[in-house]
Tab-separated table of C-alpha atoms in Angstrom:
chain	number	residue	atom	x	y	z
A	1036	ASP	CA	-23.716	79.175	-19.634
A	1037	ALA	CA	-24.654	80.856	-16.612
A	1038	PHE	CA	-27.760	81.727	-17.483
A	1039	ASP	CA	-28.618	78.766	-18.718
A	1040	ARG	CA	-28.236	76.936	-15.481
A	1041	GLY	CA	-30.349	79.490	-13.475
A	1042	VAL	CA	-28.442	82.593	-12.337
A	1043	HIS	CA	-29.935	85.497	-12.484
A	1044	ALA	CA	-27.174	88.239	-12.121
A	1045	PHE	CA	-23.542	88.145	-11.985
A	1046	MET	CA	-20.776	91.313	-10.864
A	1047	PRO	CA	-18.518	92.389	-13.600
A	1048	THR	CA	-15.587	93.414	-12.872
A	1049	ALA	CA	-13.938	96.882	-14.468
A	1050	MET	CA	-15.464	96.068	-17.825
A	1051	ASP	CA	-19.362	96.952	-16.791
A	1052	ARG	CA	-20.412	98.065	-20.345
A	1053	ILE	CA	-19.726	95.116	-21.928
A	1054	TYR	CA	-20.949	93.095	-19.644
A	1055	VAL	CA	-23.972	94.843	-19.867
A	1056	ALA	CA	-24.484	94.706	-23.474
A	1057	ILE	CA	-23.653	91.006	-23.185
A	1058	TYR	CA	-26.041	90.325	-20.438
A	1059	GLN	CA	-29.137	92.689	-22.309
A	1060	ALA	CA	-28.418	90.336	-25.602
A	1061	LEU	CA	-29.309	87.515	-23.493
A	1062	ARG	CA	-32.348	89.145	-21.739
A	1063	SER	CA	-33.541	90.149	-25.185
A	1064	ARG	CA	-33.443	86.484	-26.801
A	1065	ASN	CA	-30.213	87.218	-28.999
A	1066	PRO	CA	-27.905	84.591	-27.574
A	1067	ALA	CA	-25.708	84.213	-30.827
A	1068	ARG	CA	-24.787	88.444	-30.162
A	1069	GLY	CA	-24.287	87.943	-26.628
A	1070	GLN	CA	-21.761	84.992	-27.112
A	1071	ALA	CA	-20.265	86.757	-29.908
A	1072	LEU	CA	-19.337	89.549	-27.646
A	1073	PHE	CA	-18.335	87.451	-24.884
A	1074	ASP	CA	-16.130	85.724	-27.314
A	1075	ARG	CA	-14.221	88.992	-28.579
A	1076	LEU	CA	-13.687	89.729	-24.462
A	1077	LEU	CA	-11.804	85.895	-23.699
A	1078	PRO	CA	-8.317	87.094	-24.313
A	1079	VAL	CA	-8.764	89.750	-22.471
A	1080	LEU	CA	-10.292	87.477	-19.503
A	1081	ASN	CA	-7.522	85.027	-20.641
A	1082	PHE	CA	-4.866	87.644	-19.703
A	1083	SER	CA	-6.330	89.118	-16.638
A	1084	ASN	CA	-7.512	86.236	-14.896
A	1085	GLN	CA	-3.730	84.327	-15.462
A	1086	HIS	CA	-3.193	85.333	-11.946
A	1087	ILE	CA	-4.979	87.122	-9.000
A	1088	ASP	CA	-1.554	89.488	-8.732
A	1089	ILE	CA	-2.018	90.169	-12.623
A	1090	SER	CA	-5.732	90.304	-12.280
A	1091	ILE	CA	-5.578	93.309	-9.324
A	1092	ARG	CA	-3.072	95.056	-11.136
A	1093	PHE	CA	-4.441	94.922	-15.001
A	1094	PHE	CA	-7.816	96.291	-13.250
A	1095	LYS	CA	-6.247	98.628	-11.173
A	1096	MET	CA	-4.204	99.915	-14.551
A	1097	MET	CA	-7.839	100.302	-16.373
A	1098	ARG	CA	-9.503	102.158	-13.695
A	1099	HIS	CA	-6.423	104.609	-13.422
A	1100	ARG	CA	-6.410	104.756	-17.202
A	1101	GLU	CA	-10.079	105.603	-17.179
A	1102	GLY	CA	-9.670	108.081	-14.361
A	1103	LEU	CA	-11.297	106.243	-11.708
A	1104	PHE	CA	-8.058	106.285	-9.700
A	1105	SER	CA	-5.483	108.867	-9.455
A	1106	THR	CA	-2.613	106.218	-9.837
A	1107	ASP	CA	-2.411	102.754	-10.635
A	1108	HIS	CA	-0.265	101.651	-7.639
A	1109	CYS	CA	-1.012	98.756	-5.787
A	1110	ARG	CA	-0.632	98.580	-1.866
A	1111	THR	CA	1.376	95.511	-1.981
A	1112	ARG	CA	4.095	94.950	-4.991
A	1113	LEU	CA	2.322	93.369	-7.455
A	1114	SER	CA	4.792	93.131	-10.233
A	1115	MET	CA	4.188	92.491	-13.622
A	1116	SER	CA	7.327	92.053	-16.500
A	1117	SER	CA	7.578	94.421	-18.990
A	1118	SER	CA	6.131	92.085	-21.611
A	1119	GLN	CA	3.057	91.320	-19.746
A	1120	HIS	CA	2.520	95.333	-18.924
A	1121	THR	CA	3.060	95.948	-22.557
A	1122	GLU	CA	0.153	93.214	-23.284
A	1123	ALA	CA	-1.421	94.520	-20.210
A	1124	ILE	CA	-1.694	98.150	-22.275
A	1125	ASP	CA	-2.760	96.296	-25.416
A	1126	HIS	CA	-5.937	94.306	-23.539
A	1127	ILE	CA	-6.911	97.750	-21.963
A	1128	VAL	CA	-7.043	99.834	-25.711
A	1129	TYR	CA	-9.084	96.632	-27.069
A	1130	VAL	CA	-11.479	96.672	-24.173
A	1131	GLU	CA	-11.659	100.869	-24.871
A	1132	THR	CA	-12.665	99.866	-28.569
A	1133	LEU	CA	-15.378	97.479	-27.693
A	1134	ARG	CA	-16.965	100.266	-25.342
A	1135	SER	CA	-17.004	102.500	-27.868
A	1136	GLU	CA	-18.246	100.294	-30.411
A	1137	LEU	CA	-21.005	99.564	-27.708
A	1138	ALA	CA	-21.329	103.384	-27.072
A	1139	PRO	CA	-25.065	105.367	-27.259
């Protein structure tokens, strides 16, 4: 809906390739494809945006898994329960699957 409100750009998080695919679908006048891809991303967004500490920790874990960071440690203690940690890993694997579907 941001594009419908006149937004021309947005800053993605660690899921750059997915956000670019959404953006390209919307720019190519294929809103159904863009919306469908965004809908597939919603479970990840719901998890990662539930709290700022979860968000920071989640995206650090994701970037570490991608090889961007050498560790997934954060400067401050940002804890996750064991079930949240497991869910974070599941969402990261899911994002990797989405990315692989978009790969050229």
